[in-house]
Tab-separated table of N, CA and C in Angstrom:
chain	number	residue	atom	x	y	z
Q	1	UNK	N	-57.198	-92.335	27.079
Q	1	UNK	CA	-57.060	-93.246	28.214
Q	1	UNK	C	-56.886	-94.675	27.704
Q	2	UNK	N	-55.844	-95.346	28.201
Q	2	UNK	CA	-55.594	-96.729	27.783
Q	2	UNK	C	-56.440	-97.682	28.598
Q	3	UNK	N	-56.936	-98.680	27.914
Q	3	UNK	CA	-57.681	-99.724	28.608
Q	3	UNK	C	-56.724	-100.819	29.039
Q	4	UNK	N	-57.074	-101.447	30.136
Q	4	UNK	CA	-56.303	-102.595	30.560
Q	4	UNK	C	-56.607	-103.744	29.611
Q	5	UNK	N	-55.575	-104.426	29.127
Q	5	UNK	CA	-55.792	-105.523	28.201
Q	5	UNK	C	-54.948	-106.720	28.617
Q	6	UNK	N	-55.346	-107.877	28.159
Q	6	UNK	CA	-54.626	-109.100	28.459
Q	6	UNK	C	-53.357	-109.122	27.622
Q	7	UNK	N	-52.239	-109.358	28.270
Q	7	UNK	CA	-50.976	-109.516	27.569
Q	7	UNK	C	-50.734	-111.021	27.475
Q	8	UNK	N	-50.752	-111.533	26.263
Q	8	UNK	CA	-50.599	-112.967	26.074
Q	8	UNK	C	-49.120	-113.306	25.914
Q	9	UNK	N	-48.536	-113.831	26.939
Q	9	UNK	CA	-47.121	-114.184	26.933
Q	9	UNK	C	-46.880	-115.661	26.616
Q	10	UNK	N	-47.957	-116.409	26.350
Q	10	UNK	CA	-47.815	-117.844	26.130
Q	10	UNK	C	-46.904	-118.150	24.945
Q	11	UNK	N	-47.046	-117.413	23.834
Q	11	UNK	CA	-46.203	-117.655	22.660
Q	11	UNK	C	-44.732	-117.422	23.010
Q	12	UNK	N	-44.448	-116.352	23.715
Q	12	UNK	CA	-43.068	-116.071	24.139
Q	12	UNK	C	-42.572	-117.175	25.068
Q	13	UNK	N	-43.418	-117.605	25.978
Q	13	UNK	CA	-43.068	-118.670	26.908
Q	13	UNK	C	-42.707	-119.949	26.145
Q	14	UNK	N	-43.518	-120.290	25.139
Q	14	UNK	CA	-43.243	-121.485	24.342
Q	14	UNK	C	-41.947	-121.341	23.550
Q	15	UNK	N	-41.728	-120.179	22.974
Q	15	UNK	CA	-40.531	-119.947	22.165
Q	15	UNK	C	-39.258	-120.024	23.008
Q	16	UNK	N	-39.356	-119.703	24.274
Q	16	UNK	CA	-38.174	-119.713	25.133
Q	16	UNK	C	-38.000	-121.017	25.898
Q	17	UNK	N	-38.791	-122.031	25.585
Q	17	UNK	CA	-38.698	-123.292	26.329
Q	17	UNK	C	-37.423	-124.071	26.010
Q	18	UNK	N	-36.754	-123.751	24.898
Q	18	UNK	CA	-35.540	-124.469	24.511
Q	18	UNK	C	-34.285	-123.921	25.195
Q	19	UNK	N	-34.411	-122.843	25.913
Q	19	UNK	CA	-33.259	-122.231	26.562
Q	19	UNK	C	-33.708	-121.440	27.777
Q	20	UNK	N	-32.750	-121.106	28.634
Q	20	UNK	CA	-33.019	-120.239	29.771
Q	20	UNK	C	-32.794	-118.803	29.333
Q	21	UNK	N	-33.765	-117.976	29.538
Q	21	UNK	CA	-33.648	-116.562	29.222
Q	21	UNK	C	-33.133	-115.869	30.480
Q	22	UNK	N	-31.839	-115.487	30.462
Q	22	UNK	CA	-31.219	-114.905	31.641
Q	22	UNK	C	-31.525	-113.419	31.757
Q	23	UNK	N	-31.479	-112.708	30.628
Q	23	UNK	CA	-31.774	-111.276	30.601
Q	23	UNK	C	-32.470	-110.968	29.288
Q	24	UNK	N	-33.509	-110.173	29.370
Q	24	UNK	CA	-34.189	-109.693	28.174
Q	24	UNK	C	-34.655	-108.273	28.452
Q	25	UNK	N	-34.268	-107.352	27.579
Q	25	UNK	CA	-34.643	-105.957	27.743
Q	25	UNK	C	-34.956	-105.363	26.382
Q	26	UNK	N	-36.055	-104.643	26.293
Q	26	UNK	CA	-36.391	-103.905	25.090
Q	26	UNK	C	-36.793	-102.499	25.508
Q	27	UNK	N	-36.169	-101.513	24.912
Q	27	UNK	CA	-36.540	-100.148	25.226
Q	27	UNK	C	-35.378	-99.191	25.097
Q	28	UNK	N	-35.534	-98.036	25.724
Q	28	UNK	CA	-34.506	-97.003	25.729
Q	28	UNK	C	-33.486	-97.362	26.803
Q	29	UNK	N	-32.261	-97.404	26.408
Q	29	UNK	CA	-31.199	-97.779	27.326
Q	29	UNK	C	-30.681	-96.552	28.065
Q	30	UNK	N	-30.394	-96.728	29.337
Q	30	UNK	CA	-29.767	-95.676	30.136
Q	30	UNK	C	-28.673	-96.332	30.972
Q	31	UNK	N	-27.828	-95.528	31.564
Q	31	UNK	CA	-26.756	-96.063	32.396
Q	31	UNK	C	-27.333	-96.842	33.579
Q	32	UNK	N	-28.432	-96.351	34.136
Q	32	UNK	CA	-29.060	-97.028	35.281
Q	32	UNK	C	-29.592	-98.401	34.886
Q	33	UNK	N	-30.255	-98.472	33.740
Q	33	UNK	CA	-30.790	-99.748	33.253
Q	33	UNK	C	-29.638	-100.703	32.981
Q	34	UNK	N	-28.588	-100.212	32.355
Q	34	UNK	CA	-27.425	-101.024	32.046
Q	34	UNK	C	-26.789	-101.586	33.319
Q	35	UNK	N	-26.710	-100.778	34.360
Q	35	UNK	CA	-26.163	-101.218	35.639
Q	35	UNK	C	-27.008	-102.348	36.225
Q	36	UNK	N	-28.321	-102.202	36.196
Q	36	UNK	CA	-29.218	-103.240	36.730
Q	36	UNK	C	-29.126	-104.531	35.922
Q	37	UNK	N	-29.116	-104.412	34.596
Q	37	UNK	CA	-28.997	-105.602	33.754
Q	37	UNK	C	-27.661	-106.294	34.000
Q	38	UNK	N	-26.612	-105.513	34.160
Q	38	UNK	CA	-25.300	-106.070	34.465
Q	38	UNK	C	-25.305	-106.854	35.763
Q	39	UNK	N	-25.996	-106.338	36.764
Q	39	UNK	CA	-26.114	-107.058	38.047
Q	39	UNK	C	-26.847	-108.384	37.868
Q	40	UNK	N	-27.885	-108.365	37.040
Q	40	UNK	CA	-28.637	-109.605	36.779
Q	40	UNK	C	-27.736	-110.643	36.107
Q	41	UNK	N	-26.922	-110.208	35.170
Q	41	UNK	CA	-26.020	-111.127	34.476
Q	41	UNK	C	-25.000	-111.695	35.448
Q	42	UNK	N	-24.404	-110.834	36.261
Q	42	UNK	CA	-23.416	-111.308	37.237
Q	42	UNK	C	-24.022	-112.332	38.189
Q	43	UNK	N	-25.241	-112.099	38.627
Q	43	UNK	CA	-25.909	-113.032	39.533
Q	43	UNK	C	-26.224	-114.346	38.821
Q	44	UNK	N	-26.773	-114.260	37.612
Q	44	UNK	CA	-27.159	-115.460	36.859
Q	44	UNK	C	-25.965	-116.310	36.468
Q	45	UNK	N	-24.829	-115.690	36.223
Q	45	UNK	CA	-23.660	-116.414	35.727
Q	45	UNK	C	-22.533	-116.484	36.748
Q	46	UNK	N	-22.855	-116.359	38.018
Q	46	UNK	CA	-21.816	-116.278	39.053
Q	46	UNK	C	-20.891	-117.491	39.074
Q	47	UNK	N	-21.347	-118.643	38.614
Q	47	UNK	CA	-20.500	-119.840	38.624
Q	47	UNK	C	-19.823	-120.100	37.287
Q	48	UNK	N	-20.106	-119.305	36.291
Q	48	UNK	CA	-19.533	-119.504	34.948
Q	48	UNK	C	-18.131	-118.901	34.874
Q	49	UNK	N	-17.173	-119.686	34.397
Q	49	UNK	CA	-15.788	-119.214	34.333
Q	49	UNK	C	-15.592	-118.094	33.305
Q	50	UNK	N	-16.453	-118.013	32.309
Q	50	UNK	CA	-16.321	-116.987	31.263
Q	50	UNK	C	-17.158	-115.744	31.549
Q	51	UNK	N	-17.550	-115.570	32.798
Q	51	UNK	CA	-18.458	-114.473	33.139
Q	51	UNK	C	-17.900	-113.108	32.713
Q	52	UNK	N	-16.599	-112.890	32.877
Q	52	UNK	CA	-16.021	-111.582	32.516
Q	52	UNK	C	-16.136	-111.319	31.017
Q	53	UNK	N	-15.884	-112.343	30.204
Q	53	UNK	CA	-15.990	-112.179	28.753
Q	53	UNK	C	-17.448	-111.952	28.335
Q	54	UNK	N	-18.341	-112.746	28.899
Q	54	UNK	CA	-19.766	-112.617	28.566
Q	54	UNK	C	-20.269	-111.230	28.964
Q	55	UNK	N	-19.900	-110.803	30.157
Q	55	UNK	CA	-20.315	-109.493	30.645
Q	55	UNK	C	-19.748	-108.376	29.759
Q	56	UNK	N	-18.484	-108.478	29.390
Q	56	UNK	CA	-17.852	-107.451	28.541
Q	56	UNK	C	-18.545	-107.360	27.184
Q	57	UNK	N	-18.905	-108.494	26.609
Q	57	UNK	CA	-19.605	-108.488	25.313
Q	57	UNK	C	-20.996	-107.895	25.470
Q	58	UNK	N	-21.676	-108.237	26.545
Q	58	UNK	CA	-22.989	-107.652	26.806
Q	58	UNK	C	-22.882	-106.122	26.875
Q	59	UNK	N	-21.909	-105.622	27.613
Q	59	UNK	CA	-21.721	-104.174	27.754
Q	59	UNK	C	-21.412	-103.543	26.401
Q	60	UNK	N	-20.558	-104.167	25.622
Q	60	UNK	CA	-20.204	-103.622	24.300
Q	60	UNK	C	-21.421	-103.562	23.376
Q	61	UNK	N	-22.212	-104.629	23.360
Q	61	UNK	CA	-23.420	-104.627	22.528
Q	61	UNK	C	-24.409	-103.570	23.013
Q	62	UNK	N	-24.525	-103.424	24.324
Q	62	UNK	CA	-25.421	-102.408	24.890
Q	62	UNK	C	-24.951	-101.005	24.514
Q	63	UNK	N	-23.655	-100.770	24.595
Q	63	UNK	CA	-23.129	-99.451	24.237
Q	63	UNK	C	-23.324	-99.161	22.750
Q	64	UNK	N	-23.160	-100.180	21.914
Q	64	UNK	CA	-23.424	-99.989	20.484
Q	64	UNK	C	-24.874	-99.573	20.259
Q	65	UNK	N	-25.779	-100.226	20.951
Q	65	UNK	CA	-27.194	-99.885	20.844
Q	65	UNK	C	-27.440	-98.468	21.366
Q	66	UNK	N	-26.875	-98.159	22.500
Q	66	UNK	CA	-27.046	-96.850	23.126
Q	66	UNK	C	-26.570	-95.724	22.199
Q	67	UNK	N	-25.420	-95.922	21.568
Q	67	UNK	CA	-24.814	-94.867	20.762
Q	67	UNK	C	-25.237	-94.855	19.294
Q	68	UNK	N	-25.516	-96.027	18.712
Q	68	UNK	CA	-25.679	-96.100	17.260
Q	68	UNK	C	-27.072	-96.473	16.770
Q	69	UNK	N	-27.984	-96.825	17.649
Q	69	UNK	CA	-29.336	-97.156	17.192
Q	69	UNK	C	-29.941	-95.959	16.465
Q	70	UNK	N	-30.587	-96.224	15.336
Q	70	UNK	CA	-31.250	-95.150	14.578
Q	70	UNK	C	-32.525	-94.696	15.281
Q	71	UNK	N	-33.046	-95.520	16.161
Q	71	UNK	CA	-34.225	-95.133	16.945
Q	71	UNK	C	-33.729	-94.479	18.230
Q	72	UNK	N	-34.123	-93.242	18.443
Q	72	UNK	CA	-33.623	-92.454	19.566
Q	72	UNK	C	-34.774	-91.953	20.427
Q	73	UNK	N	-34.533	-91.867	21.717
Q	73	UNK	CA	-35.466	-91.239	22.657
Q	73	UNK	C	-34.658	-90.431	23.656
Q	74	UNK	N	-35.271	-89.410	24.183
Q	74	UNK	CA	-34.615	-88.568	25.181
Q	74	UNK	C	-34.751	-89.237	26.544
Q	75	UNK	N	-33.639	-89.330	27.286
Q	75	UNK	CA	-33.683	-89.944	28.612
Q	75	UNK	C	-33.897	-88.887	29.701
Q	76	UNK	N	-33.817	-89.326	30.946
Q	76	UNK	CA	-34.090	-88.457	32.094
Q	76	UNK	C	-33.169	-87.240	32.152
Q	77	UNK	N	-31.939	-87.408	31.689
Q	77	UNK	CA	-30.971	-86.298	31.715
Q	77	UNK	C	-31.080	-85.435	30.464
Q	78	UNK	N	-32.161	-85.626	29.704
Q	78	UNK	CA	-32.380	-84.898	28.446
Q	78	UNK	C	-31.290	-85.201	27.414
Q	79	UNK	N	-30.745	-86.410	27.484
Q	79	UNK	CA	-29.754	-86.845	26.514
Q	79	UNK	C	-30.403	-87.836	25.551
Q	80	UNK	N	-29.900	-87.827	24.350
Q	80	UNK	CA	-30.343	-88.733	23.312
Q	80	UNK	C	-29.856	-90.145	23.640
Q	81	UNK	N	-30.737	-91.142	23.623
Q	81	UNK	CA	-30.336	-92.509	23.939
Q	81	UNK	C	-30.944	-93.479	22.932
Q	82	UNK	N	-30.187	-94.524	22.609
Q	82	UNK	CA	-30.642	-95.509	21.648
Q	82	UNK	C	-31.680	-96.451	22.217
Q	83	UNK	N	-32.526	-96.961	21.312
Q	83	UNK	CA	-33.579	-97.910	21.656
Q	83	UNK	C	-33.292	-99.220	20.928
Q	84	UNK	N	-33.513	-100.324	21.586
Q	84	UNK	CA	-33.307	-101.620	20.962
Q	84	UNK	C	-33.651	-102.745	21.917
Q	85	UNK	N	-33.090	-103.904	21.648
Q	85	UNK	CA	-33.339	-105.082	22.469
Q	85	UNK	C	-32.019	-105.777	22.771
Q	86	UNK	N	-31.893	-106.270	23.998
Q	86	UNK	CA	-30.720	-107.024	24.453
Q	86	UNK	C	-31.207	-108.329	25.073
Q	87	UNK	N	-30.517	-109.421	24.751
Q	87	UNK	CA	-30.912	-110.723	25.274
Q	87	UNK	C	-29.663	-111.517	25.635
Q	88	UNK	N	-29.704	-112.177	26.789
Q	88	UNK	CA	-28.684	-113.155	27.161
Q	88	UNK	C	-29.443	-114.441	27.460
Q	89	UNK	N	-29.094	-115.487	26.736
Q	89	UNK	CA	-29.786	-116.756	26.949
Q	89	UNK	C	-28.781	-117.891	27.042
Q	90	UNK	N	-29.222	-118.958	27.684
Q	90	UNK	CA	-28.374	-120.121	27.924
Q	90	UNK	C	-29.073	-121.352	27.377
Q	91	UNK	N	-28.302	-122.216	26.697
Q	91	UNK	CA	-28.834	-123.527	26.334
Q	91	UNK	C	-27.841	-124.585	26.818
Q	92	UNK	N	-28.012	-125.813	26.406
Q	92	UNK	CA	-27.190	-126.896	26.952
Q	92	UNK	C	-25.706	-126.780	26.607
Q	93	UNK	N	-25.376	-126.086	25.521
Q	93	UNK	CA	-23.973	-126.011	25.106
Q	93	UNK	C	-23.303	-124.674	25.394
Q	94	UNK	N	-24.091	-123.634	25.660
Q	94	UNK	CA	-23.450	-122.358	25.904
Q	94	UNK	C	-24.388	-121.193	26.090
Q	95	UNK	N	-23.853	-120.005	25.855
Q	95	UNK	CA	-24.565	-118.749	26.075
Q	95	UNK	C	-24.557	-117.912	24.794
Q	96	UNK	N	-25.675	-117.288	24.517
Q	96	UNK	CA	-25.795	-116.355	23.398
Q	96	UNK	C	-26.057	-114.972	23.984
Q	97	UNK	N	-25.288	-114.007	23.522
Q	97	UNK	CA	-25.493	-112.616	23.909
Q	97	UNK	C	-25.823	-111.889	22.612
Q	98	UNK	N	-27.006	-111.263	22.557
Q	98	UNK	CA	-27.457	-110.660	21.305
Q	98	UNK	C	-28.066	-109.291	21.546
Q	99	UNK	N	-27.989	-108.474	20.508
Q	99	UNK	CA	-28.658	-107.180	20.546
Q	99	UNK	C	-29.290	-106.928	19.186
Q	100	UNK	N	-30.287	-106.064	19.204
Q	100	UNK	CA	-30.939	-105.677	17.966
Q	100	UNK	C	-31.407	-104.243	18.064
Q	101	UNK	N	-31.250	-103.514	16.963
Q	101	UNK	CA	-31.701	-102.129	16.925
Q	101	UNK	C	-31.834	-101.678	15.479
Q	102	UNK	N	-32.501	-100.564	15.304
Q	102	UNK	CA	-32.647	-100.003	13.969
Q	102	UNK	C	-31.333	-99.378	13.516
Q	103	UNK	N	-31.033	-99.548	12.234
Q	103	UNK	CA	-29.894	-98.879	11.613
Q	103	UNK	C	-30.371	-98.261	10.308
Q	104	UNK	N	-29.691	-97.208	9.897
Q	104	UNK	CA	-29.979	-96.619	8.593
Q	104	UNK	C	-29.472	-97.584	7.525
Q	105	UNK	N	-30.231	-97.735	6.453
Q	105	UNK	CA	-29.840	-98.663	5.385
Q	105	UNK	C	-28.470	-98.329	4.800
Q	106	UNK	N	-28.083	-97.070	4.861
Q	106	UNK	CA	-26.772	-96.678	4.332
Q	106	UNK	C	-25.620	-97.272	5.141
Q	107	UNK	N	-25.892	-97.792	6.346
Q	107	UNK	CA	-24.852	-98.389	7.201
Q	107	UNK	C	-24.697	-99.903	6.967
Q	108	UNK	N	-25.643	-100.509	6.251
Q	108	UNK	CA	-25.659	-101.966	6.095
Q	108	UNK	C	-24.391	-102.485	5.412
Q	109	UNK	N	-23.983	-101.866	4.341
Q	109	UNK	CA	-22.806	-102.338	3.615
Q	109	UNK	C	-21.559	-102.264	4.493
Q	110	UNK	N	-21.379	-101.140	5.195
Q	110	UNK	CA	-20.221	-100.999	6.082
Q	110	UNK	C	-20.236	-102.080	7.169
Q	111	UNK	N	-21.381	-102.264	7.825
Q	111	UNK	CA	-21.469	-103.254	8.905
Q	111	UNK	C	-21.228	-104.665	8.377
Q	112	UNK	N	-21.806	-104.979	7.239
Q	112	UNK	CA	-21.638	-106.314	6.649
Q	112	UNK	C	-20.172	-106.576	6.337
Q	113	UNK	N	-19.526	-105.629	5.650
Q	113	UNK	CA	-18.115	-105.801	5.299
Q	113	UNK	C	-17.236	-105.888	6.543
Q	114	UNK	N	-17.533	-105.066	7.534
Q	114	UNK	CA	-16.739	-105.053	8.762
Q	114	UNK	C	-16.846	-106.391	9.501
Q	115	UNK	N	-18.065	-106.880	9.663
Q	115	UNK	CA	-18.260	-108.138	10.402
Q	115	UNK	C	-17.703	-109.317	9.608
Q	116	UNK	N	-17.880	-109.327	8.303
Q	116	UNK	CA	-17.318	-110.414	7.492
Q	116	UNK	C	-15.793	-110.418	7.583
Q	117	UNK	N	-15.182	-109.247	7.553
Q	117	UNK	CA	-13.724	-109.148	7.694
Q	117	UNK	C	-13.294	-109.696	9.056
Q	118	UNK	N	-13.983	-109.269	10.106
Q	118	UNK	CA	-13.667	-109.729	11.462
Q	118	UNK	C	-13.833	-111.242	11.569
Q	119	UNK	N	-14.923	-111.774	10.998
Q	119	UNK	CA	-15.183	-113.219	11.065
Q	119	UNK	C	-14.155	-114.040	10.288
Q	120	UNK	N	-13.470	-113.424	9.325
Q	120	UNK	CA	-12.488	-114.154	8.520
Q	120	UNK	C	-11.138	-114.290	9.233
Q	121	UNK	N	-10.982	-113.603	10.358
Q	121	UNK	CA	-9.692	-113.579	11.061
Q	121	UNK	C	-9.630	-114.605	12.188
Q	122	UNK	N	-8.414	-115.125	12.420
Q	122	UNK	CA	-8.198	-115.986	13.586
Q	122	UNK	C	-7.895	-115.086	14.792
Q	123	UNK	N	-7.698	-115.672	15.948
Q	123	UNK	CA	-7.499	-114.889	17.182
Q	123	UNK	C	-6.260	-113.985	17.120
Q	124	UNK	N	-5.165	-114.476	16.537
Q	124	UNK	CA	-3.954	-113.658	16.421
Q	124	UNK	C	-4.177	-112.473	15.481
Q	125	UNK	N	-4.852	-112.720	14.366
Q	125	UNK	CA	-5.143	-111.651	13.412
Q	125	UNK	C	-6.080	-110.612	14.035
Q	126	UNK	N	-7.048	-111.092	14.822
Q	126	UNK	CA	-7.958	-110.168	15.511
Q	126	UNK	C	-7.201	-109.282	16.491
Q	127	UNK	N	-6.255	-109.869	17.212
Q	127	UNK	CA	-5.459	-109.097	18.166
Q	127	UNK	C	-4.671	-108.009	17.439
Q	128	UNK	N	-4.059	-108.361	16.336
Q	128	UNK	CA	-3.293	-107.406	15.532
Q	128	UNK	C	-4.189	-106.298	14.981
Q	129	UNK	N	-5.343	-106.687	14.455
Q	129	UNK	CA	-6.296	-105.725	13.891
Q	129	UNK	C	-6.801	-104.778	14.975
Q	130	UNK	N	-7.068	-105.327	16.156
Q	130	UNK	CA	-7.518	-104.539	17.304
Q	130	UNK	C	-6.473	-103.467	17.648
Q	131	UNK	N	-5.214	-103.888	17.756
Q	131	UNK	CA	-4.142	-102.950	18.109
Q	131	UNK	C	-3.933	-101.904	17.011
Q	132	UNK	N	-4.051	-102.333	15.766
Q	132	UNK	CA	-3.936	-101.408	14.639
Q	132	UNK	C	-5.043	-100.349	14.696
Q	133	UNK	N	-6.256	-100.774	15.001
Q	133	UNK	CA	-7.387	-99.846	15.094
Q	133	UNK	C	-7.205	-98.850	16.234
Q	134	UNK	N	-6.642	-99.314	17.357
Q	134	UNK	CA	-6.401	-98.424	18.491
Q	134	UNK	C	-5.424	-97.314	18.121
Q	135	UNK	N	-4.455	-97.640	17.272
Q	135	UNK	CA	-3.439	-96.659	16.878
Q	135	UNK	C	-3.903	-95.739	15.746
Q	136	UNK	N	-4.923	-96.139	15.016
Q	136	UNK	CA	-5.360	-95.324	13.877
Q	136	UNK	C	-6.328	-94.233	14.335
Q	137	UNK	N	-6.647	-93.327	13.416
Q	137	UNK	CA	-7.563	-92.238	13.746
Q	137	UNK	C	-8.958	-92.780	13.998
Q	138	UNK	N	-9.670	-92.117	14.870
Q	138	UNK	CA	-11.037	-92.503	15.213
Q	138	UNK	C	-11.911	-92.389	13.955
Q	139	UNK	N	-12.726	-93.439	13.683
Q	139	UNK	CA	-13.645	-93.354	12.549
Q	139	UNK	C	-14.571	-92.138	12.698
Q	140	UNK	N	-14.942	-91.548	11.566
Q	140	UNK	CA	-15.688	-90.289	11.540
Q	140	UNK	C	-16.938	-90.288	12.411
Q	141	UNK	N	-17.775	-91.326	12.318
Q	141	UNK	CA	-19.029	-91.330	13.075
Q	141	UNK	C	-18.979	-92.246	14.295
Q	142	UNK	N	-17.771	-92.536	14.778
Q	142	UNK	CA	-17.608	-93.439	15.909
Q	142	UNK	C	-17.568	-92.669	17.224
Q	143	UNK	N	-18.105	-93.275	18.258
Q	143	UNK	CA	-18.058	-92.698	19.596
Q	143	UNK	C	-16.826	-93.195	20.358
Q	144	UNK	N	-16.094	-94.127	19.740
Q	144	UNK	CA	-14.912	-94.690	20.383
Q	144	UNK	C	-13.810	-94.891	19.369
Q	145	UNK	N	-13.029	-95.932	19.559
Q	145	UNK	CA	-11.885	-96.185	18.679
Q	145	UNK	C	-12.232	-97.108	17.521
Q	146	UNK	N	-13.489	-97.516	17.398
Q	146	UNK	CA	-13.886	-98.411	16.322
Q	146	UNK	C	-13.464	-99.849	16.548
Q	147	UNK	N	-13.300	-100.237	17.807
Q	147	UNK	CA	-12.808	-101.585	18.113
Q	147	UNK	C	-13.868	-102.481	18.752
Q	148	UNK	N	-15.071	-101.987	18.934
Q	148	UNK	CA	-16.103	-102.742	19.640
Q	148	UNK	C	-16.397	-104.101	19.040
Q	149	UNK	N	-16.649	-104.159	17.742
Q	149	UNK	CA	-16.952	-105.434	17.092
Q	149	UNK	C	-15.752	-106.373	17.120
Q	150	UNK	N	-14.572	-105.798	16.986
Q	150	UNK	CA	-13.349	-106.610	17.044
Q	150	UNK	C	-13.221	-107.222	18.438
Q	151	UNK	N	-13.454	-106.418	19.463
Q	151	UNK	CA	-13.351	-106.893	20.841
Q	151	UNK	C	-14.381	-107.993	21.126
Q	152	UNK	N	-15.584	-107.838	20.605
Q	152	UNK	CA	-16.620	-108.868	20.783
Q	152	UNK	C	-16.140	-110.180	20.166
Q	153	UNK	N	-15.601	-110.100	18.949
Q	153	UNK	CA	-15.115	-111.311	18.274
Q	153	UNK	C	-13.939	-111.934	19.020
Q	154	UNK	N	-13.069	-111.112	19.579
Q	154	UNK	CA	-11.915	-111.627	20.327
Q	154	UNK	C	-12.354	-112.403	21.564
Q	155	UNK	N	-13.416	-111.959	22.196
Q	155	UNK	CA	-13.860	-112.585	23.441
Q	155	UNK	C	-14.764	-113.792	23.217
Q	156	UNK	N	-15.494	-113.818	22.113
Q	156	UNK	CA	-16.481	-114.881	21.895
Q	156	UNK	C	-15.827	-116.158	21.381
Q	157	UNK	N	-16.590	-117.247	21.394
Q	157	UNK	CA	-16.083	-118.564	21.012
Q	157	UNK	C	-16.498	-118.983	19.608
Q	158	UNK	N	-16.822	-118.056	18.788
Q	158	UNK	CA	-17.208	-118.385	17.416
Q	158	UNK	C	-17.420	-117.115	16.633
Q	159	UNK	N	-17.777	-117.260	15.375
Q	159	UNK	CA	-17.990	-116.070	14.554
Q	159	UNK	C	-19.200	-115.271	15.041
Q	160	UNK	N	-19.179	-113.987	14.756
Q	160	UNK	CA	-20.343	-113.152	15.052
Q	160	UNK	C	-21.427	-113.501	14.038
Q	161	UNK	N	-22.631	-113.643	14.518
Q	161	UNK	CA	-23.759	-113.941	13.640
Q	161	UNK	C	-24.595	-112.668	13.567
Q	162	UNK	N	-24.958	-112.272	12.349
Q	162	UNK	CA	-25.707	-111.031	12.198
Q	162	UNK	C	-26.737	-111.155	11.090
Q	163	UNK	N	-27.703	-110.260	11.138
Q	163	UNK	CA	-28.795	-110.301	10.162
Q	163	UNK	C	-29.442	-108.920	10.090
Q	164	UNK	N	-29.938	-108.583	8.916
Q	164	UNK	CA	-30.689	-107.343	8.725
Q	164	UNK	C	-32.090	-107.684	8.240
Q	165	UNK	N	-33.091	-107.113	8.901
Q	165	UNK	CA	-34.479	-107.222	8.457
Q	165	UNK	C	-34.895	-105.854	7.938
Q	166	UNK	N	-35.182	-105.786	6.642
Q	166	UNK	CA	-35.534	-104.516	6.021
Q	166	UNK	C	-36.904	-104.043	6.502
Q	167	UNK	N	-36.971	-102.780	6.912
Q	167	UNK	CA	-38.241	-102.203	7.345
Q	167	UNK	C	-38.847	-101.329	6.260
Q	168	UNK	N	-38.004	-100.486	5.676
Q	168	UNK	CA	-38.465	-99.583	4.629
Q	168	UNK	C	-37.243	-99.102	3.848
Q	169	UNK	N	-37.397	-98.104	3.025
Q	169	UNK	CA	-36.298	-97.606	2.219
Q	169	UNK	C	-35.211	-96.905	3.013
Q	170	UNK	N	-35.472	-96.587	4.281
Q	170	UNK	CA	-34.506	-95.835	5.092
Q	170	UNK	C	-33.849	-96.656	6.192
Q	171	UNK	N	-34.593	-97.624	6.770
Q	171	UNK	CA	-34.085	-98.315	7.959
Q	171	UNK	C	-34.269	-99.829	7.870
Q	172	UNK	N	-33.396	-100.515	8.606
Q	172	UNK	CA	-33.492	-101.960	8.782
Q	172	UNK	C	-33.244	-102.269	10.250
Q	173	UNK	N	-33.664	-103.470	10.655
Q	173	UNK	CA	-33.409	-103.926	12.012
Q	173	UNK	C	-32.174	-104.814	11.974
Q	174	UNK	N	-31.144	-104.429	12.729
Q	174	UNK	CA	-29.862	-105.111	12.763
Q	174	UNK	C	-29.776	-105.965	14.023
Q	175	UNK	N	-29.530	-107.262	13.836
Q	175	UNK	CA	-29.356	-108.182	14.954
Q	175	UNK	C	-27.944	-108.746	14.886
Q	176	UNK	N	-27.283	-108.777	16.038
Q	176	UNK	CA	-25.940	-109.361	16.109
Q	176	UNK	C	-25.856	-110.216	17.372
Q	177	UNK	N	-25.176	-111.364	17.242
Q	177	UNK	CA	-25.108	-112.299	18.353
Q	177	UNK	C	-23.698	-112.887	18.485
Q	178	UNK	N	-23.275	-113.054	19.732
Q	178	UNK	CA	-21.992	-113.686	20.048
Q	178	UNK	C	-22.294	-114.943	20.874
Q	179	UNK	N	-21.461	-115.955	20.737
Q	179	UNK	CA	-21.679	-117.232	21.407
Q	179	UNK	C	-20.486	-117.588	22.288
Q	180	UNK	N	-20.797	-118.195	23.440
Q	180	UNK	CA	-19.792	-118.662	24.386
Q	180	UNK	C	-20.110	-120.099	24.767
Q	181	UNK	N	-19.133	-120.990	24.606
Q	181	UNK	CA	-19.355	-122.388	25.000
Q	181	UNK	C	-19.234	-122.513	26.514
Q	182	UNK	N	-19.954	-123.478	27.056
Q	182	UNK	CA	-19.830	-123.765	28.483
Q	182	UNK	C	-18.534	-124.513	28.745
Q	183	UNK	N	-17.980	-124.323	29.912
Q	183	UNK	CA	-16.694	-124.917	30.252
Q	183	UNK	C	-16.789	-126.215	31.050
Q	184	UNK	N	-18.007	-126.692	31.380
Q	184	UNK	CA	-18.121	-127.853	32.268
Q	184	UNK	C	-17.301	-128.947	31.743
């Protein structure tokens, strides 16, 4: 039996004082949760001209977490679903859309090389690379055409920022973030 305990949110409150936290979710992702979070984003950003791009990147990051997180839980439909964290925050200059989840350490080199390659390209090169990927064979362990990270970079207003926090010899925590400038 669990005891009721005080949840101290003051540290989180202080850490988030520099920006508006529009959406924050940690847990097992499902289509229903994704739909609700999407509604929250649409409501929070209803006046933002880049809402479609921000929303599309949020969905792509969520799908990556859902499909590729090394931490898995069974959902209501008895399907395997990824666990992680999704955050959309706003500061004075723009919006950050970020996700984090566990990855197998064997994936770190591939992800690092892929994101560095994507970050080295300009918008025209990204468009070409995106189209090339659509025409090529589906990557072996991909649930799609392997264009998700490319699409995120195409829509965002700067390079993708990413980081790995090592947990043990098998897994690390992968964080990736996209940025959008405000249009005011």
